[in-house]
CSV table of C-alpha atoms in Angstrom, one decimal:
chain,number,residue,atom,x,y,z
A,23,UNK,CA,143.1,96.6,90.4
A,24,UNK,CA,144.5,93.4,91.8
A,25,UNK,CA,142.5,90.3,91.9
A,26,UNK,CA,143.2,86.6,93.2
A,27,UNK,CA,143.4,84.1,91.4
A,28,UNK,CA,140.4,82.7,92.0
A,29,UNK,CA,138.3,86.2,91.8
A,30,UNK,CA,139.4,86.9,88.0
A,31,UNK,CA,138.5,82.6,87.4
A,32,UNK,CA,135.2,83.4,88.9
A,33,UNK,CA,135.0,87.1,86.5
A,34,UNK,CA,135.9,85.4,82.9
A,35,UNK,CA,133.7,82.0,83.3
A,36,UNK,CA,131.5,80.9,81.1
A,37,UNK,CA,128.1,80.2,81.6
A,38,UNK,CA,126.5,79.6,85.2
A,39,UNK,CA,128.6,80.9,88.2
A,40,UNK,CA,128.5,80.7,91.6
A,41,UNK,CA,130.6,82.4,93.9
A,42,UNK,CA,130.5,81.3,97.8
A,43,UNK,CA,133.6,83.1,99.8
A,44,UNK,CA,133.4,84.3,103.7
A,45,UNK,CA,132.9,87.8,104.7
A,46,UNK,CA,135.4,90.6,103.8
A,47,UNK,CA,137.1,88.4,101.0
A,48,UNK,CA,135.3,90.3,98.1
A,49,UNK,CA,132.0,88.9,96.3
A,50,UNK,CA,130.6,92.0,96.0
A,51,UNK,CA,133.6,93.4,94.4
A,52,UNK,CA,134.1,89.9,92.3
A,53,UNK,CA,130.0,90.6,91.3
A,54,UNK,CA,130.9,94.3,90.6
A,55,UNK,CA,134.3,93.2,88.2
A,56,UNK,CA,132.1,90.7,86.6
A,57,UNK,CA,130.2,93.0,85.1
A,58,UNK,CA,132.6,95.4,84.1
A,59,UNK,CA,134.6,92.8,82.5
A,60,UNK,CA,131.7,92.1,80.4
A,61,UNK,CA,130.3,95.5,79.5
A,62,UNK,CA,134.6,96.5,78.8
A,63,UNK,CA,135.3,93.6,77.0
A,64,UNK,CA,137.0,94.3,73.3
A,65,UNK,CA,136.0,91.4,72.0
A,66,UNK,CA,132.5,92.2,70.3
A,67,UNK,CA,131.0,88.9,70.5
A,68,UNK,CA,132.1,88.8,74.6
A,69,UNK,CA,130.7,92.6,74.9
A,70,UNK,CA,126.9,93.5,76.7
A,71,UNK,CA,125.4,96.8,77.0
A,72,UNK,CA,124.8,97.5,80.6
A,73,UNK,CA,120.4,97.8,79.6
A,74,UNK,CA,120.9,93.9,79.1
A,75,UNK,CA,122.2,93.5,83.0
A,76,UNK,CA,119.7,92.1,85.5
A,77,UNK,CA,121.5,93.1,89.1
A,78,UNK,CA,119.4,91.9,92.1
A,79,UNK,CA,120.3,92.6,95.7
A,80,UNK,CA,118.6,92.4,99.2
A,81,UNK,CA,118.9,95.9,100.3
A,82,UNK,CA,118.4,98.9,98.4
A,83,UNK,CA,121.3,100.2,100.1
A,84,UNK,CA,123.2,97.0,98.5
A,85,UNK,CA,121.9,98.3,94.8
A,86,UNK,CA,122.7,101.4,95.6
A,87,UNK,CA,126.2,100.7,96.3
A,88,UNK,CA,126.6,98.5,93.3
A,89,UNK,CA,125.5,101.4,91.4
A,90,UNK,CA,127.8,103.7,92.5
A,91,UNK,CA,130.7,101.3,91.4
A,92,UNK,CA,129.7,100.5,88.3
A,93,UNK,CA,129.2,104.9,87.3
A,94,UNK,CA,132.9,105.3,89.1
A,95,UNK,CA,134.8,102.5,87.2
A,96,UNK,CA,132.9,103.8,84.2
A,97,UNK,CA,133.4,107.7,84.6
A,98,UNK,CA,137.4,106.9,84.8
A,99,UNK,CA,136.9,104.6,81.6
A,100,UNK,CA,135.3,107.7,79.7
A,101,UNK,CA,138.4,109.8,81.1
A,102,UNK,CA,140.9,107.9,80.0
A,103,UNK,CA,138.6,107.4,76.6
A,104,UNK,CA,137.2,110.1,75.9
A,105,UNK,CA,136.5,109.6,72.1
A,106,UNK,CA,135.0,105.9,73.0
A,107,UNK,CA,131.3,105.8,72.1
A,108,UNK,CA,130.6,102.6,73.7
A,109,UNK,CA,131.7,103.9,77.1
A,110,UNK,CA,129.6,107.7,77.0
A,111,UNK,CA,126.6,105.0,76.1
A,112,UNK,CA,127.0,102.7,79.2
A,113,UNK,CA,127.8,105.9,81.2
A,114,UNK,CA,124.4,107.6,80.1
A,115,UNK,CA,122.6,104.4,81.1
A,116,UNK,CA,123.7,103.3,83.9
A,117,UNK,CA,121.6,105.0,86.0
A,118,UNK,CA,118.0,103.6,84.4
A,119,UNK,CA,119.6,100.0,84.6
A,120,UNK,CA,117.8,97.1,86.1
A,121,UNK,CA,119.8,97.3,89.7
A,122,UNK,CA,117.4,96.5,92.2
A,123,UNK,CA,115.6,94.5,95.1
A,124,UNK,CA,114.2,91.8,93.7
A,125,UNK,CA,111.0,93.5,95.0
A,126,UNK,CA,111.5,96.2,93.5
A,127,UNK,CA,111.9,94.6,90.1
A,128,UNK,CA,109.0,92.5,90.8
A,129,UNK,CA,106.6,95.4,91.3
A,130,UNK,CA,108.0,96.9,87.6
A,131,UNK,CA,107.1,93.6,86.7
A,132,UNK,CA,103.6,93.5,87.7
A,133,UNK,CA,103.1,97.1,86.7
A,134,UNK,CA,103.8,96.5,82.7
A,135,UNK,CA,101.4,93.1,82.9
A,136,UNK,CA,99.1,94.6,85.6
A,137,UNK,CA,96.0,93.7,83.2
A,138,UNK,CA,97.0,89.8,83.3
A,139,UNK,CA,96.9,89.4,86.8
A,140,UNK,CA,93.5,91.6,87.1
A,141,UNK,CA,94.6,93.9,89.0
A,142,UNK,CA,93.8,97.5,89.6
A,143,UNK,CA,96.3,99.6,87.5
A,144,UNK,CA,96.3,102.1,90.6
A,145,UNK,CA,97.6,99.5,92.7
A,146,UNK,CA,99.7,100.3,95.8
A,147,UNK,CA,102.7,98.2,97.6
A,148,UNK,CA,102.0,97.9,101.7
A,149,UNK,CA,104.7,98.6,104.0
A,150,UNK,CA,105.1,95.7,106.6
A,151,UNK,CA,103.6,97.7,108.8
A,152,UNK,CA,100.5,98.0,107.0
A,153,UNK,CA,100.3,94.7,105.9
A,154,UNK,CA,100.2,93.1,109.2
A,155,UNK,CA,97.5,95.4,110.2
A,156,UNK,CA,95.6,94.1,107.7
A,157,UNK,CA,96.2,90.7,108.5
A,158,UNK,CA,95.2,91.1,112.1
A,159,UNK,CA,91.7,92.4,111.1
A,160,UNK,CA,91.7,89.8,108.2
A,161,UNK,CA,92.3,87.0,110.9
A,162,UNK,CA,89.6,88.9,113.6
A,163,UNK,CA,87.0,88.7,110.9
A,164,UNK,CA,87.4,84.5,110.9
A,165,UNK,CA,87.6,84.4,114.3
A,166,UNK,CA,84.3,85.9,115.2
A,167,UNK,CA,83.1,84.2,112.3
A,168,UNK,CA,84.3,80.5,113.6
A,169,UNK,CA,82.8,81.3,117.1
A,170,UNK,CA,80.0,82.7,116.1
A,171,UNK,CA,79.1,79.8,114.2
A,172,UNK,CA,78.6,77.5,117.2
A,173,UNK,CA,78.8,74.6,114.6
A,174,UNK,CA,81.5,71.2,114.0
A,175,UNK,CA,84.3,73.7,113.2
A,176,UNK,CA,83.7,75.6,115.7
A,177,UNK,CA,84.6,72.9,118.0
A,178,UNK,CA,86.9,71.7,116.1
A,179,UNK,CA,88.4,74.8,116.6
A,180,UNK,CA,87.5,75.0,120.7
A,181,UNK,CA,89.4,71.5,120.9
A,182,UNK,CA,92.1,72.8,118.9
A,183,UNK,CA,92.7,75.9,121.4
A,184,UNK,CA,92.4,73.8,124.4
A,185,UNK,CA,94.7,70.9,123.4
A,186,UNK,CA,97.3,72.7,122.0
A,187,UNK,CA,97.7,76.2,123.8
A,188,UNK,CA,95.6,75.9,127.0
A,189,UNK,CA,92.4,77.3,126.1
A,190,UNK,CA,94.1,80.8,124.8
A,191,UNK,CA,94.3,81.6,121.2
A,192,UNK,CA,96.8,83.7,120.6
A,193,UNK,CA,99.6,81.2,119.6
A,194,UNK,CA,97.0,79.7,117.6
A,195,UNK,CA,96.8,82.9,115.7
A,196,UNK,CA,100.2,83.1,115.0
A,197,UNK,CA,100.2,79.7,113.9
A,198,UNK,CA,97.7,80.5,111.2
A,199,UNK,CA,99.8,83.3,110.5
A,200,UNK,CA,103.1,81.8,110.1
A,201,UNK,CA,101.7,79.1,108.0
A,202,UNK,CA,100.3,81.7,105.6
A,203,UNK,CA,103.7,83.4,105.8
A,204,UNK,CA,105.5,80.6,104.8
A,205,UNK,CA,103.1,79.2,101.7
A,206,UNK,CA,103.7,82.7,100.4
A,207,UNK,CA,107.5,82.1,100.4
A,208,UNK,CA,107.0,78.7,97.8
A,209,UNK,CA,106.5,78.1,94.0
A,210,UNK,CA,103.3,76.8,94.2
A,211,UNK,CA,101.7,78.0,97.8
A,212,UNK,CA,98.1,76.0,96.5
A,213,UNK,CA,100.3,73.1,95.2
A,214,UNK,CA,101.8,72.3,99.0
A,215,UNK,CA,98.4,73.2,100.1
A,216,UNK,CA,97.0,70.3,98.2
A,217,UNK,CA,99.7,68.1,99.6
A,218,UNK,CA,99.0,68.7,102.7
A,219,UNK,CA,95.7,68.1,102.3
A,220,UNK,CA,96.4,64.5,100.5
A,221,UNK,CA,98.4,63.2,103.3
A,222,UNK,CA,95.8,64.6,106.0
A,223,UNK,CA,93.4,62.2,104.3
A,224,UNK,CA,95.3,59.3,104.9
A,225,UNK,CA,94.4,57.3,108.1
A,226,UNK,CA,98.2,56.3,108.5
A,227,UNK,CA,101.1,59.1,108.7
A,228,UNK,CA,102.7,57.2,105.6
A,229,UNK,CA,105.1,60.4,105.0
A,230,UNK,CA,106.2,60.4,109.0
A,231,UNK,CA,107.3,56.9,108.4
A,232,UNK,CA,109.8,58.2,105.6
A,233,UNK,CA,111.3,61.0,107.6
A,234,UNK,CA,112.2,58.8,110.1
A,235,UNK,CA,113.8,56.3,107.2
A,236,UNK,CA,115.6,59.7,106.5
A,237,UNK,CA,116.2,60.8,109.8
A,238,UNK,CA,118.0,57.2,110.9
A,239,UNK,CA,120.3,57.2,107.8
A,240,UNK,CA,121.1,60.5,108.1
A,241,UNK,CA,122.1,60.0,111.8
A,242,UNK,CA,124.3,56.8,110.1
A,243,UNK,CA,125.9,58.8,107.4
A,244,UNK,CA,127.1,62.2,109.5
A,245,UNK,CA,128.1,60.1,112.6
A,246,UNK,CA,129.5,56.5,111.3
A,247,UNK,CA,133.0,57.9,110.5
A,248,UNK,CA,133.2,59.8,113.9
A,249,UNK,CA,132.6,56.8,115.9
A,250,UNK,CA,135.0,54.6,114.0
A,251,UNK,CA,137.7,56.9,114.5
A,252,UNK,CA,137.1,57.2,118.5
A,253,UNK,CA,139.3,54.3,119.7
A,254,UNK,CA,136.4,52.8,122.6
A,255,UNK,CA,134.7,50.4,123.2
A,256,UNK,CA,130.9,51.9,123.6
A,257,UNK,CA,132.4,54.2,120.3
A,258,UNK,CA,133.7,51.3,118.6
A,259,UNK,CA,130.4,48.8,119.4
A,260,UNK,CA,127.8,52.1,118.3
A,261,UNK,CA,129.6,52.2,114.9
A,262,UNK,CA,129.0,48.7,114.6
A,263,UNK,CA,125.3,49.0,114.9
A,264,UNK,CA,125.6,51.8,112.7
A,265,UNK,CA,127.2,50.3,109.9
A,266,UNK,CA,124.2,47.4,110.0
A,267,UNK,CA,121.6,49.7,109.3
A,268,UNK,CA,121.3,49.4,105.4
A,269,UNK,CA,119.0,51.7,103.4
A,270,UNK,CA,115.9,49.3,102.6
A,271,UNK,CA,116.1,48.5,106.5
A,272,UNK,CA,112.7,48.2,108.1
A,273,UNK,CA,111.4,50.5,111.0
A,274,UNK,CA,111.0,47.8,113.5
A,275,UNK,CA,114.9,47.2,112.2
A,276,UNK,CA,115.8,50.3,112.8
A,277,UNK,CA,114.1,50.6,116.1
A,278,UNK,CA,116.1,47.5,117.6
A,279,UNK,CA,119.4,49.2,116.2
A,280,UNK,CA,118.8,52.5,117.9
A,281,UNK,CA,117.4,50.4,121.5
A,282,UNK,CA,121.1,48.5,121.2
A,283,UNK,CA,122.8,51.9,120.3
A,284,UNK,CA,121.1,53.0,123.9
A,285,UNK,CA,121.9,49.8,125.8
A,286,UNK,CA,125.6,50.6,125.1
A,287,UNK,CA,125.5,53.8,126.2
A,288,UNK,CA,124.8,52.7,129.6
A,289,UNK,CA,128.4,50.6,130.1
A,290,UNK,CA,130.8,52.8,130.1
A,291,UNK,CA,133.9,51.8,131.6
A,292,UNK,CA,135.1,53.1,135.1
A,293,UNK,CA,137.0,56.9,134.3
A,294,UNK,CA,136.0,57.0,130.6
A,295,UNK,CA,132.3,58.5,130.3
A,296,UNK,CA,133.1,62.4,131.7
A,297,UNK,CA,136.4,61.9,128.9
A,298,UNK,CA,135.0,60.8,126.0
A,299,UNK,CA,130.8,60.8,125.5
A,300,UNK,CA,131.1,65.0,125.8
A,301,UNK,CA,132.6,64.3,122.4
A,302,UNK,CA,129.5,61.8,120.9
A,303,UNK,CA,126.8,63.6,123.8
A,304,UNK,CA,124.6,64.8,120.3
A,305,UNK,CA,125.0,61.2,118.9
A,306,UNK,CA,123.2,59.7,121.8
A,307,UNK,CA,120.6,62.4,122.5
A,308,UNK,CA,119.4,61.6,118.3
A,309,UNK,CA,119.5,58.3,118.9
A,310,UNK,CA,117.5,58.4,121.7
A,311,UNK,CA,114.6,60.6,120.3
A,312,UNK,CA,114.7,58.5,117.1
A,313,UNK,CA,114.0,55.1,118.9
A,314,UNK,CA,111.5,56.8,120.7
A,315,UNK,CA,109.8,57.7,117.8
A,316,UNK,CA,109.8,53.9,116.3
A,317,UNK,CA,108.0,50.6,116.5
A,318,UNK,CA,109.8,48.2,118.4
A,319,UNK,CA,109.1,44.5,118.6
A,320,UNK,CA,106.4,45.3,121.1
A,321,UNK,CA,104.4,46.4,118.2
A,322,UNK,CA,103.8,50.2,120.0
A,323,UNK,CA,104.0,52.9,117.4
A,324,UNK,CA,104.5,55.9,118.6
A,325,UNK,CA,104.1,57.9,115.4
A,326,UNK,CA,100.5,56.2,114.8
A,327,UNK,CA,99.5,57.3,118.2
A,328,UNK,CA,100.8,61.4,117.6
A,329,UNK,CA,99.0,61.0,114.0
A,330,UNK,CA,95.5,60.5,115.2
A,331,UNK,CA,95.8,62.8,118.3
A,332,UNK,CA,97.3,65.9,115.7
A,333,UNK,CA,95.3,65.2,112.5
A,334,UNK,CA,92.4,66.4,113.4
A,335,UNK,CA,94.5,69.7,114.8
A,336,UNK,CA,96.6,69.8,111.6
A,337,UNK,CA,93.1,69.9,109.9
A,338,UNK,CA,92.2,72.9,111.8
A,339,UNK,CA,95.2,74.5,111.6
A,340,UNK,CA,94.8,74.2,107.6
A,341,UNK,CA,91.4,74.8,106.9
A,342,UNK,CA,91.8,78.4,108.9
A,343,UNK,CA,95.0,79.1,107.0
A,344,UNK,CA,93.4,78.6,103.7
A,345,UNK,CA,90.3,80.9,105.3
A,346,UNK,CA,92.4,83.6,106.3
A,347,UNK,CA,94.5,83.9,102.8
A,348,UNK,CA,91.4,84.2,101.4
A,349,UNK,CA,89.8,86.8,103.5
A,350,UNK,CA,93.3,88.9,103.5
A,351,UNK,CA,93.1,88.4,99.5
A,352,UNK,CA,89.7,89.9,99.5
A,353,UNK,CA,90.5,92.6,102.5
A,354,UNK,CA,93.8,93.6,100.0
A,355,UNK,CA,92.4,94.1,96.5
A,356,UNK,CA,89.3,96.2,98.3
A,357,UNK,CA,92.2,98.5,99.4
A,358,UNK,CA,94.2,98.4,96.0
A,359,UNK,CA,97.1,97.1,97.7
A,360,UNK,CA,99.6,94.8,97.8
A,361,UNK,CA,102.0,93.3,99.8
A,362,UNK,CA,105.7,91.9,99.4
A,363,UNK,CA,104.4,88.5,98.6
A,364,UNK,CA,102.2,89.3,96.2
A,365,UNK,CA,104.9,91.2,94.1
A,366,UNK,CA,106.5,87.8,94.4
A,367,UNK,CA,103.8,85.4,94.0
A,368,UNK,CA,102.4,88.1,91.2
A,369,UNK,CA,105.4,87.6,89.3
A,370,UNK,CA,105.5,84.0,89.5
A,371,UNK,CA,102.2,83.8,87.7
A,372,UNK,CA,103.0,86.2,85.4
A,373,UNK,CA,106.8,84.3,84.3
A,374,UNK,CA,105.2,80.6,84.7
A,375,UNK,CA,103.1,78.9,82.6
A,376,UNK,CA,99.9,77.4,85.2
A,377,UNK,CA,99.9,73.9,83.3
A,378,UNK,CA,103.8,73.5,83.1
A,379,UNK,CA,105.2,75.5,85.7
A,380,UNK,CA,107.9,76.1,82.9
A,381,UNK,CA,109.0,79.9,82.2
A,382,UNK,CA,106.0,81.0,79.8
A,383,UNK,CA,105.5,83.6,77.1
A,384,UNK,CA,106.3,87.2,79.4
A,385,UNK,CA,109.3,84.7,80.8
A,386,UNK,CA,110.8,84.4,77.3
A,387,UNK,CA,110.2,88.2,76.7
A,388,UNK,CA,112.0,88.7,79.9
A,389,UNK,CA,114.9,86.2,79.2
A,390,UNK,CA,115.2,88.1,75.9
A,391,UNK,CA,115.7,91.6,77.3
A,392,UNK,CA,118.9,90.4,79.6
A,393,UNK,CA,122.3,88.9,78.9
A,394,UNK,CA,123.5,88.7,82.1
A,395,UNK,CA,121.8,88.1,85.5
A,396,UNK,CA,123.6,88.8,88.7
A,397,UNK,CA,122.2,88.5,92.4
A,398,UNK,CA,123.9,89.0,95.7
A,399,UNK,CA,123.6,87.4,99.0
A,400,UNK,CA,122.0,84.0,97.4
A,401,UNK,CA,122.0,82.2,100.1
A,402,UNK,CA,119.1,84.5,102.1
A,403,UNK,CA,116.4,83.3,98.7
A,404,UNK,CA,113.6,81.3,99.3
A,405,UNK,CA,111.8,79.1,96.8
A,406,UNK,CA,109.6,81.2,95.0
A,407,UNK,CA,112.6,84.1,94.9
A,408,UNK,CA,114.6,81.5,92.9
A,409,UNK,CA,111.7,80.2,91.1
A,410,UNK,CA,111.3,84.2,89.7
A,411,UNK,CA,115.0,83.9,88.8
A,412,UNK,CA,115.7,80.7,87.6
A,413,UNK,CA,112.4,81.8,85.1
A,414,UNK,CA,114.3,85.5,84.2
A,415,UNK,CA,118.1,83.5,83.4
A,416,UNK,CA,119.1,81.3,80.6
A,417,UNK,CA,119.7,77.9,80.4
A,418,UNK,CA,122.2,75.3,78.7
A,419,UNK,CA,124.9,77.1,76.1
A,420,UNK,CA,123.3,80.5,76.9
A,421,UNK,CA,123.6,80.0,80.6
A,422,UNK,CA,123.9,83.4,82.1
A,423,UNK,CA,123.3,83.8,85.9
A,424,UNK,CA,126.7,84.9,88.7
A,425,UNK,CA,125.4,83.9,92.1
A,426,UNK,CA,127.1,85.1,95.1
A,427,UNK,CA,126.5,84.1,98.8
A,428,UNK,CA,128.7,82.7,102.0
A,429,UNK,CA,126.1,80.1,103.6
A,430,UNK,CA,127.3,81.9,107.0
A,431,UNK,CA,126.3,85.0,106.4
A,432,UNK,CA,122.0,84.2,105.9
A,433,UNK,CA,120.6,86.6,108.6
A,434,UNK,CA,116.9,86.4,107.0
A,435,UNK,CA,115.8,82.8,108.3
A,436,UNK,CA,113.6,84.6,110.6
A,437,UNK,CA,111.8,85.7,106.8
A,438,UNK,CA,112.0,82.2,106.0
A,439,UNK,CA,114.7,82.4,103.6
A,440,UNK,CA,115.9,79.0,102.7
A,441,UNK,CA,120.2,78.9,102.8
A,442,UNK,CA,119.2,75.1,101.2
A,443,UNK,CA,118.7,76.4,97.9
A,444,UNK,CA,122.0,78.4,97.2
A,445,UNK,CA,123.5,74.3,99.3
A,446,UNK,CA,121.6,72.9,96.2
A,447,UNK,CA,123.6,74.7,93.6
A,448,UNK,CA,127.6,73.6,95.1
C-alpha cells in the first residue's frame, strides 16, 4: 500500500502526533496505518497489543469503519501467517477493543466507577430527544416558581424580559438554555461559573477593557502588513496609525488612533474609493465599531455605560442558569438518567483530581491500561472532550496520543465544539 511521504512520517513518529490534511487526502487511512504499524511492528520493544489501543471517533459509523479496517488488514496478515501467534491474538481481539465515541467510552467509564460518582448503578443514557424534554419541564418548574414569587427576582426577572426581548420570554429561555449548554461543554462548568460571578461584582467592566486591548492589537497585527503593501495614500496613512499603536497603549490612545484611522477614510481621492477600499471595506467597518466602543478625550465611555445597563441582566441571566442546572440535576437522577454531558462531565470527575485538576488515581489506572491513544476529527472537541483525553494519554518521553483533524472540516460548532483547541496544538 503506497503512502506519501509525509503519511508514513506521520505513521513511524515518536511520541505526540498531530495530523491536519484537507478532505479526501487520507487521515483516516494515515490513523488506520498508524496503528497497524504499531500492533505489526517486528521490533518487540516498538510492538502493542491492539487491547492497549484507545481509538476515539465522532460517529459510531466512524468507529465502525475503523473497525472494519483494522479486522481486514489483519485477516490478510493471518493468511499470509498463518503459524503467527501474535496476529490470531490481535485478530481474536479486535473486536472487544476500545474503538468508540468518546461517549460511548465515557459511559463504560462511569459504569466501572459508578459508586464514586453516587450514582444509581441502574442508570440510563437519555437520547437528545429525551433530554431536552426534560429540560423544558426542568426550566417550566423555575419559571412558575420566579413568577410566582412576586418578590426582587421576580422583577428582576420582569425587567430582564422587557429590556431585552420585549416583554416575551421565550429567547430568554433559550438563553438560559444555551448558557447551561455551553458550561457543560468546559473543564470546570462551576469554575467559569464563579468567574463570572467575580467580574459581575465589580462596579467597573475591568475584563471589557482588556478585550478591547485585545481586540485593537489584534486588528494591528492581521491588517498592518496588508495596508503597507497597498500603494495609497488613505492605505499608506491607516498603516501609519497602525504601526503607533504599541502594546502598553492606553484606551483613550487607542481611541484617538482609531477616530484618525476614520478621519482618513473619508478623503479618498477622486476615482480611487470604488477601486481600492472593496479590498480594506472589513478594515474600516472594525475600526469603526472599535472606536465606538472606546473613551475618547471627551471622557464618554461607552463600555461603562453598557456595563451598568447589562449587569444587572447578566445577573439574571446567571442566577437562572445556575437554578435550572440544578433543578434539571435533580429532575435527572429522580429518573435514573443521564445525559451526554454528564457522561462527559461524569468522567472528568472521575479522571481529575477536585483540588489539582491533575489526572488522579482512576486517570493513572486508565493511562496504564493504553499505549496508544488515537482520535479522529480533533478539531470538532471542546474543552472538557480534551480535558477527558489529555487525562487518558501520556505525557513527556511516554507521549502517546495521534491527533487528526482539517480545521475546515468542523461541522459541530452548532454543539459548541471548539476548532481553537486542535489551533492550539500546531
Amino acid at each position: 500500500m503506497m503512502l506519501t511521504p509525509s503519511q508514513a512520517e506521520a505513521i513511524r513518529a515518536e511520541g505526540n502526533v498531530l495530523v491536519m490534511a484537507g478532505a479526501g487526502t487520507g487521515k483516516t487511512r494515515t490513523l488506520v496505518e498508524r496503528c497497524l504499524y504499531r500492533l505489526l511492528n517486528p521490533e518487540p520493544r516498538r510492538r502493542v497489543s491492539i487491547d492497549r489501543v484507545l481509538i476515539v471517533t465522532f460517529t459510531e459509523a466512524a468507529a465502525t469503519e475503523i473497525r472494519h479496517r483494522i479486522r481486514e488488514r489483519l485477516e490478510e496478515e493471518c493468511r499470509a501467517d498463518r503459524g503467527n501467534s501474535h496476529l490470531a491474538e490481535q485478530l481474536a481481539l479486535v473486536d472487544t477493543t476500545a474503538i468508540s465515541t468518546l461517549h460511548s467510552f465515557c459511559w463504560r467509564l462511569i459504569r466501572q466507577h459508578f459508586f464514586e460518582l453516587d450514582l444509581d448503578p441502574r442508570a440510563t443514557v437519555l437520547t437528545a430527544e429525551q433530554s431536552s424534554l426534560l429540560a423544558e419541564r426542568a426550566l417550566d418548574a423555575i419559571w412558575e416558581e420566579c413568577y410566582g414569587a412576586r418578590d426582587a427576582r421576580t422583577r428582576a426577572l420582569e425587567q430582564f424580559v422587557q429590556d431585552q426581548a420585549r416583554g416575551r420570554d421565550d429567547s430568554i429561555r433559550d438563553l438560559v438554555l444555551r448558557l447551561h449548554e455551553y458550561t457543560q461543554t468546559l473543564k470546570n462548568p462551576a469554575g467559569w461559573l464563579d468567574v463570572q460571578h467575580r467580574r459581575l461584582a465589580q462596579s467597573s467592566p475591568g475584563h471589557w477593557k482588556g478585550w478591547l486591548l485585545d481586540a485593537v492589537q489584534t486588528l494591528r497585527s492581521r491588517w498592518l502588513p496588508l495596508l503597507a503593501a497597498i500603494d495609497h495614500p488613505v492605505c499608506v496613512a491607516s498603516a501609519r496609525i497602525l504601526e503607533s499603536i504599541h502594546g502598553n497603549a492606553k484606551v483613550v490612545e487607542m481611541a484617538t488612533a482609531l477616530d484618525a484611522i476614520l478621519e482618513a477614510d473619508k478623503d479618498w481621492p477622486r476615482g480611487t474609493k470604488t477601486r481600492v477600499r472593496p479590498r480594506v471595506e472589513r478594515f474600516f467597518d472594525d475600526a469603526g465599531f472599535l472606536a465606538s466602543l472606546a473613551t475618547g478625550e471627551s471622557g464618554h465611555d461607552p463600555l461603562e455605560e453598557d456595563w451598568a445597563w447589562s449587569r444587572p441582566h447578566l445577573f439574571t441571566l446567571l442566577e437562572l442558569t445556575e437554578r435550572f442546572a440544578a433543578r434539571f440535576e435533580a429532575a435527572k437522577r429522580d429518573a435514573g438518567a443521564l445525559d451526554f454531558h454528564d457522561l462527559e462531565q461524569g468522567a472528568l470527575r472521575l479522571l481529575l483530581d477536585r483540588n489539582t485538576g491533575t489526572p488522579g488515581t482512576v486517570a493513572q489506572h486508565w493511562i496504564e491500561q493504553f499505549d496508544l491513544v488515537f482520535v479522529d476529527e480533533y478539531q470538532d472537541i471542546n474543552e472538557a472532550q480534551d480535558a477527558i483525553l489529555a487525562a487518558l494519554s501520556r505525557s513527556g518521553d511516554q507521549a502517546n496520543r495521534f491527533l487528526v483533524g482539517d480545521l475546515k472540516q468542523s461541522i459541530y460548532r452548532f454543539r459548541l465544539a471548539n476548532p481553537g483547541i486542535f489551533r492550539g496544538y500546531l
